[in-house]
JSON list of C-alpha atoms and ligand atoms in Angstrom, two decimals:
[
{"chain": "Z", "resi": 253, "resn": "UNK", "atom": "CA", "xyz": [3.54, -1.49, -5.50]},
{"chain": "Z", "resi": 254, "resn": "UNK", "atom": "CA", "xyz": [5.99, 1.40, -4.59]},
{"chain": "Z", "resi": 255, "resn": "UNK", "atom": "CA", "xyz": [9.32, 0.01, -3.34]},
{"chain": "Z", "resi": 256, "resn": "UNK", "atom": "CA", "xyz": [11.67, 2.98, -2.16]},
{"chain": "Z", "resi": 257, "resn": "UNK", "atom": "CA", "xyz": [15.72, 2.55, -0.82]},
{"chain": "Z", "resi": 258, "resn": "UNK", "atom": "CA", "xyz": [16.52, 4.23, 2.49]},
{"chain": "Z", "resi": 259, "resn": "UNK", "atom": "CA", "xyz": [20.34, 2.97, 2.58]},
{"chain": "Z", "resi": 260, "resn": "UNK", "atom": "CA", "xyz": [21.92, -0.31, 3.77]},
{"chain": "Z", "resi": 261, "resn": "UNK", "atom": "CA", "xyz": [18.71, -2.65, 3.70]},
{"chain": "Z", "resi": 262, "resn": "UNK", "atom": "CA", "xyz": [16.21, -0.17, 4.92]},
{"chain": "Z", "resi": 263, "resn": "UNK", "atom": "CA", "xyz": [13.04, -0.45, 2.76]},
{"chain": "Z", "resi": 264, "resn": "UNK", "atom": "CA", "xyz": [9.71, 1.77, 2.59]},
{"chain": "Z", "resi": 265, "resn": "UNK", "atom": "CA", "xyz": [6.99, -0.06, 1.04]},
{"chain": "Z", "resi": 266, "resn": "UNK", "atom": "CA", "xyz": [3.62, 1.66, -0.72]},
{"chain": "Z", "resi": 267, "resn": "UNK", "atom": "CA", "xyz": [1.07, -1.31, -1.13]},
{"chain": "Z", "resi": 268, "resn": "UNK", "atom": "CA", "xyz": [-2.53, -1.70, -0.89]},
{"chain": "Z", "resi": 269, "resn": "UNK", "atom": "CA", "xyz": [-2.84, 1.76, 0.51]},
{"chain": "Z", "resi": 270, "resn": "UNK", "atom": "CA", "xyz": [-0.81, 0.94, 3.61]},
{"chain": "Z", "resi": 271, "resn": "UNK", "atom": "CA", "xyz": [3.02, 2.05, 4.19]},
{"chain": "Z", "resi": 272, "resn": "UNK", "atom": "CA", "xyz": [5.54, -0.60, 5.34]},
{"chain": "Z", "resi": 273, "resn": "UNK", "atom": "CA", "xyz": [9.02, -0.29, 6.64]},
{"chain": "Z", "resi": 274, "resn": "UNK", "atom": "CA", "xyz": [11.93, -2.95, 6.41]},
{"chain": "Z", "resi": 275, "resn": "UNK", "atom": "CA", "xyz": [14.94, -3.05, 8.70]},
{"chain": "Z", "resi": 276, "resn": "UNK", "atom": "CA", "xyz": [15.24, 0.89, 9.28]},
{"chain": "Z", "resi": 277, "resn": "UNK", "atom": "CA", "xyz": [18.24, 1.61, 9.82]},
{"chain": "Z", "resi": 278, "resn": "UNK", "atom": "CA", "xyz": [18.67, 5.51, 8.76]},
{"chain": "Z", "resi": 279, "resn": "UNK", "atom": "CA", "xyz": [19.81, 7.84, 11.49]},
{"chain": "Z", "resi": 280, "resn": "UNK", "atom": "CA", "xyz": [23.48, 6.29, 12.07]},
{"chain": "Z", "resi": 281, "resn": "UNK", "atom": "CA", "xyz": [23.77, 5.97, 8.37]},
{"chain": "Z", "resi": 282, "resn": "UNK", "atom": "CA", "xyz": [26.22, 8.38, 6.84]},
{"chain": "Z", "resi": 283, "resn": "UNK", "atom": "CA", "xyz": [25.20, 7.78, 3.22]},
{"chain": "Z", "resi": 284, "resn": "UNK", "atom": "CA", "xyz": [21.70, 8.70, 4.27]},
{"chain": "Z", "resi": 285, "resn": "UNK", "atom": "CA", "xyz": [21.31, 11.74, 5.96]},
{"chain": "Z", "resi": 286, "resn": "UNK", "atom": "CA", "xyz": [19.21, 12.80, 3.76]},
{"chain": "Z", "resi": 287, "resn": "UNK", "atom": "CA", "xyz": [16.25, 11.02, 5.00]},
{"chain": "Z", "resi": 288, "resn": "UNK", "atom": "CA", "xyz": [14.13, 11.79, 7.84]},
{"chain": "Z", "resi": 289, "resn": "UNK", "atom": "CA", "xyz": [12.95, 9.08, 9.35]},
{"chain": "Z", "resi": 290, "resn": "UNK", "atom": "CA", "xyz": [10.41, 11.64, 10.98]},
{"chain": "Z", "resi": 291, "resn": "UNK", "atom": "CA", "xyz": [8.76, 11.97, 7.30]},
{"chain": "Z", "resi": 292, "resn": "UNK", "atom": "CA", "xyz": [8.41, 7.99, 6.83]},
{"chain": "Z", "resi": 293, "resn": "UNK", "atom": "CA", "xyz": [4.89, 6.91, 6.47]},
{"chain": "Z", "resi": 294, "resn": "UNK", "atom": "CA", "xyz": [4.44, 3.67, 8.31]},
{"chain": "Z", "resi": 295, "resn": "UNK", "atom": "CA", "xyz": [1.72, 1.05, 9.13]},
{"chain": "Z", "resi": 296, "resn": "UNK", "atom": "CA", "xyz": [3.64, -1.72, 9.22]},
{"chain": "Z", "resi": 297, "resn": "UNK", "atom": "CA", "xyz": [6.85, -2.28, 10.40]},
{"chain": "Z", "resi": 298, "resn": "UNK", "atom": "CA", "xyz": [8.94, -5.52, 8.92]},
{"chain": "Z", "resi": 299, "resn": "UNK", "atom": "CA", "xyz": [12.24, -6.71, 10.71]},
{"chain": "Z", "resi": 300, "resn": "UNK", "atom": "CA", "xyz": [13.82, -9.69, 9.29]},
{"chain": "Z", "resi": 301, "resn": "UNK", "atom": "CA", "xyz": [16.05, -9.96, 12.31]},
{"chain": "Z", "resi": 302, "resn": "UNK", "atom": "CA", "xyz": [17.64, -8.37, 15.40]},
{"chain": "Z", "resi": 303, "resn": "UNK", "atom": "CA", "xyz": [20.92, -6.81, 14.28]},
{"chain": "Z", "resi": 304, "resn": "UNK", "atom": "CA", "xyz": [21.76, -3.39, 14.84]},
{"chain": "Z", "resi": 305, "resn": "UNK", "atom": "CA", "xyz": [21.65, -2.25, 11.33]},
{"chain": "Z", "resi": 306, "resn": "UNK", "atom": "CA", "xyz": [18.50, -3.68, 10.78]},
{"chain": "Z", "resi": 307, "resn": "UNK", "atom": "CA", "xyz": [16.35, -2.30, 14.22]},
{"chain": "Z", "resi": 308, "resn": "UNK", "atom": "CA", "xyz": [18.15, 1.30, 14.64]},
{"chain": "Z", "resi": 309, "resn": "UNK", "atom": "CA", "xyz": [15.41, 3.04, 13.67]},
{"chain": "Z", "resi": 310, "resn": "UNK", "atom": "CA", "xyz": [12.41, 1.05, 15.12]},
{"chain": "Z", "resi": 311, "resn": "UNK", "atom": "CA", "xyz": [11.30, 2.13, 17.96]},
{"chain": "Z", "resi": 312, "resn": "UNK", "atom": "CA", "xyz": [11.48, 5.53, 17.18]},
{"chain": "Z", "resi": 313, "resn": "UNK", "atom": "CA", "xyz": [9.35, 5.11, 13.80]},
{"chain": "Z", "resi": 314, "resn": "UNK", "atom": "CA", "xyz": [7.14, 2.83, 15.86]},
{"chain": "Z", "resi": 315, "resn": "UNK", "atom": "CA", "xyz": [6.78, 5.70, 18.89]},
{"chain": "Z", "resi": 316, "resn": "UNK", "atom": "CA", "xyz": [5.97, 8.37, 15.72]},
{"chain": "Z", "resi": 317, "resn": "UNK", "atom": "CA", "xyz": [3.54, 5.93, 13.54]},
{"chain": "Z", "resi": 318, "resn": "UNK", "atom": "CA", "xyz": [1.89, 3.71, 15.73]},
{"chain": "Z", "resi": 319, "resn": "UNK", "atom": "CA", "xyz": [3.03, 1.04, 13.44]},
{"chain": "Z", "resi": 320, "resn": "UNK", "atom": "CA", "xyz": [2.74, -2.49, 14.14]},
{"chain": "Z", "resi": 321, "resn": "UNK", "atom": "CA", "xyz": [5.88, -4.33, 14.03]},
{"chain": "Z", "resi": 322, "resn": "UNK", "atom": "CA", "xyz": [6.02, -7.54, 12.09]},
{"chain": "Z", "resi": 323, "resn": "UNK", "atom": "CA", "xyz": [8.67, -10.23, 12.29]},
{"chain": "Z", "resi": 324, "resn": "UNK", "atom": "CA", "xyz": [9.62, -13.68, 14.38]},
{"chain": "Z", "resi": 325, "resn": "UNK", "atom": "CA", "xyz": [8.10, -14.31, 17.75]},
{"chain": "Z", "resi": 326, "resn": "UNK", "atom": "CA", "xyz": [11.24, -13.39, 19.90]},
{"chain": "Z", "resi": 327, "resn": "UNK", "atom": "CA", "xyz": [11.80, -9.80, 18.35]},
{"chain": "Z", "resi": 328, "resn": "UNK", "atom": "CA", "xyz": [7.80, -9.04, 18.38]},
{"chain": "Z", "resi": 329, "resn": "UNK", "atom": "CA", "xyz": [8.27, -10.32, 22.04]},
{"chain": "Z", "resi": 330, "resn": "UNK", "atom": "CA", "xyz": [11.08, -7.96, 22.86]},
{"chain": "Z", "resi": 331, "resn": "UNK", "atom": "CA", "xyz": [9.19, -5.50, 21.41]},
{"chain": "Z", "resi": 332, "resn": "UNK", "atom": "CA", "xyz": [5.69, -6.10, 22.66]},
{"chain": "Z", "resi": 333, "resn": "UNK", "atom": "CA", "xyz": [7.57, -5.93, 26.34]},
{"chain": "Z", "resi": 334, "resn": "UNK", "atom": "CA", "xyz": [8.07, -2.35, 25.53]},
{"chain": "Z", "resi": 335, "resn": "UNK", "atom": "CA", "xyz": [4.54, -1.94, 24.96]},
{"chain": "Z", "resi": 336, "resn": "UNK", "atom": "CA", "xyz": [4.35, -1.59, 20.61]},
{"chain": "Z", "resi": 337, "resn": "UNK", "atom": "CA", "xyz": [1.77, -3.35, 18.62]},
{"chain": "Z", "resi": 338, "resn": "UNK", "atom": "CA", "xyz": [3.22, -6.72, 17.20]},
{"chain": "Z", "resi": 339, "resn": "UNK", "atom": "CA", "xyz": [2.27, -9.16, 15.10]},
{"chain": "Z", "resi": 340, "resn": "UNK", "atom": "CA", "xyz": [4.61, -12.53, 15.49]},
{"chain": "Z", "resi": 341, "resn": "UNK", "atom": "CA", "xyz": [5.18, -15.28, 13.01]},
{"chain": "Z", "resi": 342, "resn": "UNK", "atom": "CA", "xyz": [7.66, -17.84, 12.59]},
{"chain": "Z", "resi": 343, "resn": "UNK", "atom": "CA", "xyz": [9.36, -19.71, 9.41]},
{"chain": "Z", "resi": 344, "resn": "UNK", "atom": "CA", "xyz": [6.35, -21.37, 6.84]},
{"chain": "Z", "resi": 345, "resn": "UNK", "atom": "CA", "xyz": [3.68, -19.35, 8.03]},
{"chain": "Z", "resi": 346, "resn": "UNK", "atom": "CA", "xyz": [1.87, -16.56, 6.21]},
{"chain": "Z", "resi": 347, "resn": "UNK", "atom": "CA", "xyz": [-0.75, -13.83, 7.33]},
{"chain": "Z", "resi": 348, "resn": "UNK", "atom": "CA", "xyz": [-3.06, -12.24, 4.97]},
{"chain": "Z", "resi": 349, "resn": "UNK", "atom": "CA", "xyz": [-2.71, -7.99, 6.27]},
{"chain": "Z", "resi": 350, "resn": "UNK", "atom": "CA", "xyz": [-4.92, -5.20, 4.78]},
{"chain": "Z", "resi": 351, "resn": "UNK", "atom": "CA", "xyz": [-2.46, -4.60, 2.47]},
{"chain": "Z", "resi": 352, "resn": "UNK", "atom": "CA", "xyz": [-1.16, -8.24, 1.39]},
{"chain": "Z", "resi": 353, "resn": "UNK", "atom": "CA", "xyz": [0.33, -11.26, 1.93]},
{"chain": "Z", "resi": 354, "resn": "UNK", "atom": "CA", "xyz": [3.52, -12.16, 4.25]},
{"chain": "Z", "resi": 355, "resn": "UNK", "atom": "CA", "xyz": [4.99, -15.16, 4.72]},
{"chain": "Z", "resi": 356, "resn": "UNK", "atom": "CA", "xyz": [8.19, -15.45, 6.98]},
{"chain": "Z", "resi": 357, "resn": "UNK", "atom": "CA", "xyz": [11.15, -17.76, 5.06]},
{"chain": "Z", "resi": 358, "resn": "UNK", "atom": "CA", "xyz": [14.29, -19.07, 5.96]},
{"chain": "Z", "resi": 359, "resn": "UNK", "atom": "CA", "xyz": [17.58, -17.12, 6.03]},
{"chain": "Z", "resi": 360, "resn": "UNK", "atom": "CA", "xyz": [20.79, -18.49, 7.33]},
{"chain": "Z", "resi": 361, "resn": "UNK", "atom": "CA", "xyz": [22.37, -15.57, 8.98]},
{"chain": "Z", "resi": 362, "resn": "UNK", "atom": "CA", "xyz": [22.20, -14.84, 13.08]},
{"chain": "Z", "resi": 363, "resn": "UNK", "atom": "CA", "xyz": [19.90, -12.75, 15.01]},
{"chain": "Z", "resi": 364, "resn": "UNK", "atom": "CA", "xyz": [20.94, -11.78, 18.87]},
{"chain": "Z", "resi": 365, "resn": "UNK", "atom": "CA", "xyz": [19.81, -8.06, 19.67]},
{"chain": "Z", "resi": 366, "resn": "UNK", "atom": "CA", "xyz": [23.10, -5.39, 19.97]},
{"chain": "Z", "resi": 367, "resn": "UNK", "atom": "CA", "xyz": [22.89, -6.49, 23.70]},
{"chain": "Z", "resi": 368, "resn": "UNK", "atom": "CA", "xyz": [23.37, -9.89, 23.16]},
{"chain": "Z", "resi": 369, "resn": "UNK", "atom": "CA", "xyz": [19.67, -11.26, 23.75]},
{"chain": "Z", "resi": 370, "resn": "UNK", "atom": "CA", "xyz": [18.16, -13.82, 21.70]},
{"chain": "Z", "resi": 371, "resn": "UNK", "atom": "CA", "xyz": [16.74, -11.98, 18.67]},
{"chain": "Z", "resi": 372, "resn": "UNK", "atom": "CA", "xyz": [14.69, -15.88, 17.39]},
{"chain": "Z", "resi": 373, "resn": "UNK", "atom": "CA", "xyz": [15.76, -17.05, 14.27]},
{"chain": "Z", "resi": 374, "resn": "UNK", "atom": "CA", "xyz": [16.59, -14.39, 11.01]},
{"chain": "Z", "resi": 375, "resn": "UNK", "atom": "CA", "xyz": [14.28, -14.88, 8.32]},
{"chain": "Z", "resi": 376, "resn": "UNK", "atom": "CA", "xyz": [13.25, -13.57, 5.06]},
{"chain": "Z", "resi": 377, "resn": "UNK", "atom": "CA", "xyz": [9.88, -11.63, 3.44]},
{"chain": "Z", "resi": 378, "resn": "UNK", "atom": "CA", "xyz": [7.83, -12.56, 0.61]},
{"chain": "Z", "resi": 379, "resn": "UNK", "atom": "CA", "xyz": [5.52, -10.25, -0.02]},
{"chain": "Z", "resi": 380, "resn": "UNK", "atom": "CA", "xyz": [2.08, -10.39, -2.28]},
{"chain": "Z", "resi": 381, "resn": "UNK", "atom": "CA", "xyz": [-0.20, -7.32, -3.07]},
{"chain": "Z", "resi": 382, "resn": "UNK", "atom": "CA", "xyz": [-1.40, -5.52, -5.57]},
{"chain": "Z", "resi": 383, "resn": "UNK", "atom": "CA", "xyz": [-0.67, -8.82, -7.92]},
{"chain": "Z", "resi": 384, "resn": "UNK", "atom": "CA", "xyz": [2.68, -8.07, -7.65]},
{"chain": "Z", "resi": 385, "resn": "UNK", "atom": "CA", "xyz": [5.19, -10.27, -5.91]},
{"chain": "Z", "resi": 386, "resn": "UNK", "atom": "CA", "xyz": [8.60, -9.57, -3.73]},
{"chain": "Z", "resi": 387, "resn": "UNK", "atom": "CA", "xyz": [10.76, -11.61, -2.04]},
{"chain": "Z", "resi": 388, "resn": "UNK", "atom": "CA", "xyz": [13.19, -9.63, 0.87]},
{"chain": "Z", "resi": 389, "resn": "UNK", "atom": "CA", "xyz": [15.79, -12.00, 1.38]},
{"chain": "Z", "resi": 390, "resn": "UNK", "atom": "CA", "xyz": [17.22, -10.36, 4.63]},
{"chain": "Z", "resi": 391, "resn": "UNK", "atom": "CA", "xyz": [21.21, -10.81, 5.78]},
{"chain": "Z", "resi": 392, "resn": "UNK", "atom": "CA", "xyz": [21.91, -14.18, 3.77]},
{"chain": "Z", "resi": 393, "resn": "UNK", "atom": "CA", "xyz": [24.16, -16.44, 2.40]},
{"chain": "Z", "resi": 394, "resn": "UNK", "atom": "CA", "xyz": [22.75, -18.56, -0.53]},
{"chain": "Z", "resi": 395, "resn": "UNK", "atom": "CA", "xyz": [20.22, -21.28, 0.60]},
{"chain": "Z", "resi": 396, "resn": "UNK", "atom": "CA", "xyz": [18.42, -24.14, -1.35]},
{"chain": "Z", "resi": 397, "resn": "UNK", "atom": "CA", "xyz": [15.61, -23.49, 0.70]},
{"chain": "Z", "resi": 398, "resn": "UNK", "atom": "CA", "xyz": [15.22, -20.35, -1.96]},
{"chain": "Z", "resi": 399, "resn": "UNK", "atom": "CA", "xyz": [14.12, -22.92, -4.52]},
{"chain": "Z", "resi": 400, "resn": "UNK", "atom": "CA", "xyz": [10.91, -23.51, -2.43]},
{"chain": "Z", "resi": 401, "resn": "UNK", "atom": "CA", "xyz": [9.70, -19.64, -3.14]},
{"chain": "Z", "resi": 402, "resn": "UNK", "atom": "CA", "xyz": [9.03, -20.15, -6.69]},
{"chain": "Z", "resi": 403, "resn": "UNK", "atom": "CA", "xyz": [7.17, -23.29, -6.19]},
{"chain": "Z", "resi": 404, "resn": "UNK", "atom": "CA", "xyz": [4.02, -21.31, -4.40]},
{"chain": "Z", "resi": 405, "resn": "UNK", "atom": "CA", "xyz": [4.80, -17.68, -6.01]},
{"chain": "Z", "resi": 406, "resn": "UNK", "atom": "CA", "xyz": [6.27, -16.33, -9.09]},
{"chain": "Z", "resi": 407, "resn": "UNK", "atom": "CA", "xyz": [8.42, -13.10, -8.43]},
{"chain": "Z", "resi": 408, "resn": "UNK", "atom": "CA", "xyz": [8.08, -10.03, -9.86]},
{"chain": "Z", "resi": 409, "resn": "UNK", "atom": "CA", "xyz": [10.93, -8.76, -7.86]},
{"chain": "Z", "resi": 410, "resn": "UNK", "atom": "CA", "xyz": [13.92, -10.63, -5.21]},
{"chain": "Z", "resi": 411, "resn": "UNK", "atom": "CA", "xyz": [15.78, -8.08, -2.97]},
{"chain": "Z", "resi": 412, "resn": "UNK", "atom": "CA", "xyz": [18.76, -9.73, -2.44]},
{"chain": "Z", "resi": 413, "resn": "UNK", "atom": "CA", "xyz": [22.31, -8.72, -0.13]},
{"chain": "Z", "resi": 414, "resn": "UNK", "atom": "CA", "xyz": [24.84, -8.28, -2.46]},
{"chain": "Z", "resi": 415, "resn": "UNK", "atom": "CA", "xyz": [27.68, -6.74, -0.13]},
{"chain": "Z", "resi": 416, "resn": "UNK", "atom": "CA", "xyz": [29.39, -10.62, 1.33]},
{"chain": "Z", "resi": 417, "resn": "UNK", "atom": "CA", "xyz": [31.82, -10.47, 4.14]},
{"chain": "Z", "resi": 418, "resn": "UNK", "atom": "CA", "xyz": [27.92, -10.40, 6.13]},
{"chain": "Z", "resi": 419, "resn": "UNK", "atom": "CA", "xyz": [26.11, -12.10, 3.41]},
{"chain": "Z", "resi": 420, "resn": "UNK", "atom": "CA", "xyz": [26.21, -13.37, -0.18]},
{"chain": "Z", "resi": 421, "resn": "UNK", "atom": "CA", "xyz": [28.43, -11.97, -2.61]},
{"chain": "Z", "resi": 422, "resn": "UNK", "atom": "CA", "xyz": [27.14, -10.90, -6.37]},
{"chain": "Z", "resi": 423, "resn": "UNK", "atom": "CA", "xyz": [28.18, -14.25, -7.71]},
{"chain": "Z", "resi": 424, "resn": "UNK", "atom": "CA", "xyz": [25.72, -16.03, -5.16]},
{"chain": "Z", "resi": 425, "resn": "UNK", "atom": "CA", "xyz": [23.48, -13.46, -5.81]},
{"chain": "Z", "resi": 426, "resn": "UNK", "atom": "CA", "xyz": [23.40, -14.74, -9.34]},
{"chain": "Z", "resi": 427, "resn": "UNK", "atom": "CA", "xyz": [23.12, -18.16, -7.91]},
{"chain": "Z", "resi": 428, "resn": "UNK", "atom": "CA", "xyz": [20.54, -17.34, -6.02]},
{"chain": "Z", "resi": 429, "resn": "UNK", "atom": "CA", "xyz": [18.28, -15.47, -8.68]},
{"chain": "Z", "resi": 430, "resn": "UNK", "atom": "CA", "xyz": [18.34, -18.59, -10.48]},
{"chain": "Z", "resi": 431, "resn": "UNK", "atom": "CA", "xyz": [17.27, -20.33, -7.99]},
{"chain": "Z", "resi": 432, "resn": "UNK", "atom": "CA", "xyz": [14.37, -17.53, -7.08]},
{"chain": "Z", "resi": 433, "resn": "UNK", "atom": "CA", "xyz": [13.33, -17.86, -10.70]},
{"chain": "Z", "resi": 434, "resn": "UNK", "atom": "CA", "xyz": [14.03, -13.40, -10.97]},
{"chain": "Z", "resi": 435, "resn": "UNK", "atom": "CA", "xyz": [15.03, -12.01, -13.72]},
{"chain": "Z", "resi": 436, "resn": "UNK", "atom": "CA", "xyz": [14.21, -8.68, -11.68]},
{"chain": "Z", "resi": 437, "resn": "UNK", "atom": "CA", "xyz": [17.03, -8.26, -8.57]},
{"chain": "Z", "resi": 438, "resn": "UNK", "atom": "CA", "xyz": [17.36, -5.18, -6.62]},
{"chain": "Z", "resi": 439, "resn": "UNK", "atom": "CA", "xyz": [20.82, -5.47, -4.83]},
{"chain": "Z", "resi": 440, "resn": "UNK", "atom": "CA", "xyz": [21.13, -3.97, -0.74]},
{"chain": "Z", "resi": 441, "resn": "UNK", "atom": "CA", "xyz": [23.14, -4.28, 2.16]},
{"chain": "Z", "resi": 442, "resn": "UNK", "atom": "CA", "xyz": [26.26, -2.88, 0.23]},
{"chain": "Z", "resi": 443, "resn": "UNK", "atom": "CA", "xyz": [28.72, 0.23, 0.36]},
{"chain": "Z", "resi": 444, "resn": "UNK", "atom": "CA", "xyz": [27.20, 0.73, 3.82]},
{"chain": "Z", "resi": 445, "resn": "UNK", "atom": "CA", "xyz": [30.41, 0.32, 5.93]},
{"chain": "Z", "resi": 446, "resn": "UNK", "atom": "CA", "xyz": [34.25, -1.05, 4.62]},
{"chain": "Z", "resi": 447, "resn": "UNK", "atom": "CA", "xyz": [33.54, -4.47, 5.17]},
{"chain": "Z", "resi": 448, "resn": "UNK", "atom": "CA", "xyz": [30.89, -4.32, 1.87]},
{"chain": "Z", "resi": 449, "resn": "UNK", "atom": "CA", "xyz": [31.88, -1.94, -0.41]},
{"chain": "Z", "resi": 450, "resn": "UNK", "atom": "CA", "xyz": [31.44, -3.01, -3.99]},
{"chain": "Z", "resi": 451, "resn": "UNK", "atom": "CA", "xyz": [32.06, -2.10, -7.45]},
{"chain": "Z", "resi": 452, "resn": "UNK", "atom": "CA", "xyz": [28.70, -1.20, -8.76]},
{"chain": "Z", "resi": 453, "resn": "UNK", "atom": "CA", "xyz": [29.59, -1.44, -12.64]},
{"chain": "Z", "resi": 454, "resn": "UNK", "atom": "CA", "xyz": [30.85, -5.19, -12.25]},
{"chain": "Z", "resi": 455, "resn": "UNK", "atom": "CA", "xyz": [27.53, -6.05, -10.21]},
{"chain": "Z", "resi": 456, "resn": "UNK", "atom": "CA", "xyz": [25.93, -4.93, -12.93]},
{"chain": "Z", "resi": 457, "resn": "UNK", "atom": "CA", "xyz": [27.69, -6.34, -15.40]},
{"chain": "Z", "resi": 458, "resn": "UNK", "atom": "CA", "xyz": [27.85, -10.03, -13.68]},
{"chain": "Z", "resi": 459, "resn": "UNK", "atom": "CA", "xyz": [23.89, -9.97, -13.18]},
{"chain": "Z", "resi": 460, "resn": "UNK", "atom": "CA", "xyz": [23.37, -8.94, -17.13]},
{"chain": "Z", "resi": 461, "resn": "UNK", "atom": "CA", "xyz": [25.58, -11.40, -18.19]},
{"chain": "Z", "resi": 462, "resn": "UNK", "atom": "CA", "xyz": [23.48, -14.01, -16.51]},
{"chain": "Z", "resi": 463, "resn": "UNK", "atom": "CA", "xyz": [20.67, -12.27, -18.71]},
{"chain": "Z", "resi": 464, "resn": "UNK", "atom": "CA", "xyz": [19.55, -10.80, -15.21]},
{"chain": "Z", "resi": 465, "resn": "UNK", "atom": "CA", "xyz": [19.01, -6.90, -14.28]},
{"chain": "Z", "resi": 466, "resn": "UNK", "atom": "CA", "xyz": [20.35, -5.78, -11.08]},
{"chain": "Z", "resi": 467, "resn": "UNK", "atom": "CA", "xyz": [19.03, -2.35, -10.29]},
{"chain": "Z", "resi": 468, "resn": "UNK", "atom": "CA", "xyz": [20.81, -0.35, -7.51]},
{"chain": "Z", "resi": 469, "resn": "UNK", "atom": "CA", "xyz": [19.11, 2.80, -6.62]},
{"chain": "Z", "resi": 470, "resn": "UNK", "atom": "CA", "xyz": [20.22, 5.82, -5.18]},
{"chain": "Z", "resi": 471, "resn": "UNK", "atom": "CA", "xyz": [18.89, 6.55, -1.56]},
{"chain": "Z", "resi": 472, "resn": "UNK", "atom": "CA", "xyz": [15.61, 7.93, -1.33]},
{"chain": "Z", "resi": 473, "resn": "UNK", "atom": "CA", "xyz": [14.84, 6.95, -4.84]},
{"chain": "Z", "resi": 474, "resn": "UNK", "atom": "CA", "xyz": [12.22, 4.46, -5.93]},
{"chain": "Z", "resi": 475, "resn": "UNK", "atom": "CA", "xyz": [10.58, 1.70, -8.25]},
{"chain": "Z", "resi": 476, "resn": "UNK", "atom": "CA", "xyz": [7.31, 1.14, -8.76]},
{"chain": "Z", "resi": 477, "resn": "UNK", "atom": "CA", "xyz": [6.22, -2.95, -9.76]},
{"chain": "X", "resi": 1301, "resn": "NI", "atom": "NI1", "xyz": [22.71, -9.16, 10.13]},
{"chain": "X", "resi": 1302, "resn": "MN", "atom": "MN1", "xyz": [23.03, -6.62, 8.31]}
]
């Protein structure tokens, strides 16, 4: 499993042969104008929920792929309106793709659309293929409900906010590792406007004081699991 940064909490995914992206949101991003969304491979299109900087890009991937988009009902709804391939799900349930497993967990967060419709409720990713195992947490604060991942699946990797104002802070991060049962945390949904600007060294240093590594990658760049 490939898993490459695209700025903010955009994701590409390389995984059982298919391509999946997360929450594209490229082309208004200054820090990543690098990328060309034009380039990105995609089957599969995951959206955790309806924000702005987490749909930007969709459609126009979607129009250029052909990719099915995968998230709750109401944004596969929205979406299947304007004539894309969906595929909805809801909090608890899985679907076994060509490339994997999903399931859809909870994140507490909001989710209306930029125009104010009613985006369903924001969730999370947990990902299985290849006998590797991710968790995309989404926009979150810290939950208990995280606790429940580790009780079906043992993570190879959590992808975890680490900006606050939005969503969790590093500290809850932490918290929330430990509660994920990670040792393994790549950090997102920082630096990407004022409000979430962080001080990369100190994340760093928090997380491996815990014993934890938190990797933060440059855009474009990637890990392999
Ligand atoms: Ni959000
Ligand atoms: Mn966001």
């Amino acid at each position: 499993m490939k898993i490459t940064f695209y700025g903010h909490a955009s994701l590409g995914i390389e995984v059982g042969g298919k391509n999946i992206i997360v929450d594209p949101y490229i082309t208004a991003n200054e820090k990543a104008k690098h990328i060309d969304i034009m380039q990105l491979k995609a089957d599969y299109i995951l959206i955790t929920h309806a924000h702005g900087d987490h749909i930007l890009d969709v459609e126009a991937i979607a129009n250029n792929t052909g990719a099915t988009i995968v998230s709750n009902a109401e944004i596969t709804g929205h979406y299947e309106k304007k004539g894309f391939n969906v595929h909805p799900m809801n909090h608890g349930g899985s679907w076994n793709f060509d490339f994997g497993k999903v399931k859809y967990v909870v994140a507490h967060h909001s989710s209306s659309f930029p125009d104010g419709s009613y985006g369903g409720n924001q969730g999370g990713f947990v990902i299985e293929g290849e006998h590797k195992n991710i968790y995309i947490a989404g926009d979150t604060a810290v939950t208990f409900d995280m606790k429940l991942i580790p009780m079906r699946t043992k993570l190879d990797l959590a992808i975890l906010p680490i900006g606050s104002n939005f969503t969790m802070d590093v500290e809850d991060a932490i918290i929330a590792a430990e509660f994920l049962e990670c040792d393994k945390i790549l950090g997102y949904h920082y630096d990407t406007f004022g409000y979430i600007v962080i001080d990369h060294e100190d994340a760093v240093k928090k997380f491996y004081d815990k014993g934890k590594d938190l990797m933060l990658l440059e855009i474009g760049a990637s890990i392999e699991l």
